[in-house]
Amino acid sequence: MSDVSRVFDAVTYSLIVPIYNEEAVLPLLFERLDKLAAELDGPTEIILVDDGSRDRSARMIVEKVKTTPNYRFIALSRNFGHQIAITAGMEAASGRATIVMDADLQDPPEVALDLVAKWKEGYEIVYAQRLSRDGETAFKLATAHIFYWVMKRLATVDIPENVGDFRLVDRVALDTFLAMPERDRFVRGMFGWMGFRQAAVPFHRAARAAGETKYPFWKMLRLAANGVVGFSDFPLRLALWLGSLISLVAVLFGVFVLVLAIISTDLVHGWASTVVIVSFLSGINLFMLGVVGIYVGRIHTEVKRRPLYVVGRKIGFHEGNSPDPAHGKVIP
Ligand code: UDP
Ligand code: MG
């Protein structure tokens, strides 16, 4: 067995929970996490990532870490946002399976047991899919629905509906995720992009156990924009299509005006030539903007520096040939 897998064997499950001003829910959260850790069938570490909380969250977590051996604490220096916070936690995880869940108990920790059961069937990515959502405003439900509708049509990868960031990922998928250096991280899109065997576990999303949402409307909007821009170049291609269409209309209109100028005698002097020049130039303008958009799209793909492909498994290679021995390992 390689060194890498021996290190992972020490911890089977890593639970990652991002925390931002969650003092109201922490005592309850600890209780539920302790219960879950006792029910899981392997050594479990619980990584709490404090995303720059301004309340007593950090102090409460430190107290817990001091008294409970399997708790770990990472404090970010300021509020970096939920997606970065869970990335920080995943980077620190050493388990063979990593489970990310919200702090507010909207993602019931017990569902993790179902995720684990699916993982044992051989799925590298198991996401929890909401069947219902309690305690959410009609506005949040409607905007979320619109978002998934738009993403389904625009995104180049499959982003399942009603799936947040509550999921289990196998070590192989986690290493792939960590090898994606893009800075604007739309985590659920990234897991959609990488493929592997993925499965869904349905669950009922509870209402927030205490405290209030840390995702105000503008943060949701930013997340949604990140998702669209990171996983679709449709807005850029739109410029080319619109540019071509409008320039075509402009040229036709120019021809029409020319014909009008030839057959009609009572046109205002100079009108026809002005209109022809203006429509020609605006057509060229929009078209060239679209062309620039195509190149910007290429740059956009390049700067994300995603791996070209992800290897699901490799068979028949010698250990020394393989860049990462964790890849290609058959799931237990
Ligand atoms: N969160 C975070 N940083 C932020 C906002 C939220 O770490 O800037 C955490 C928060 O503490 C919670 C999770 O992300 O554990 C989901 O946030 P919330 O429950 O407020 O979102 P909602 O369920 O309302 O969409
Ligand atoms: Mg919540």
Coordinates of C-alpha atoms and ligand atoms in Angstrom, one line a residue, residues 102 104 106 205 208, ligand 2:
D102 CA -24.3 23.7 6.4
D104 CA -27.7 25.7 10.5
Q106 CA -31.0 22.7 7.3
R205 CA -34.6 20.3 3.9
R208 CA -32.9 26.9 10.0
Ligands
MG2 MG -29.3 27.8 5.7

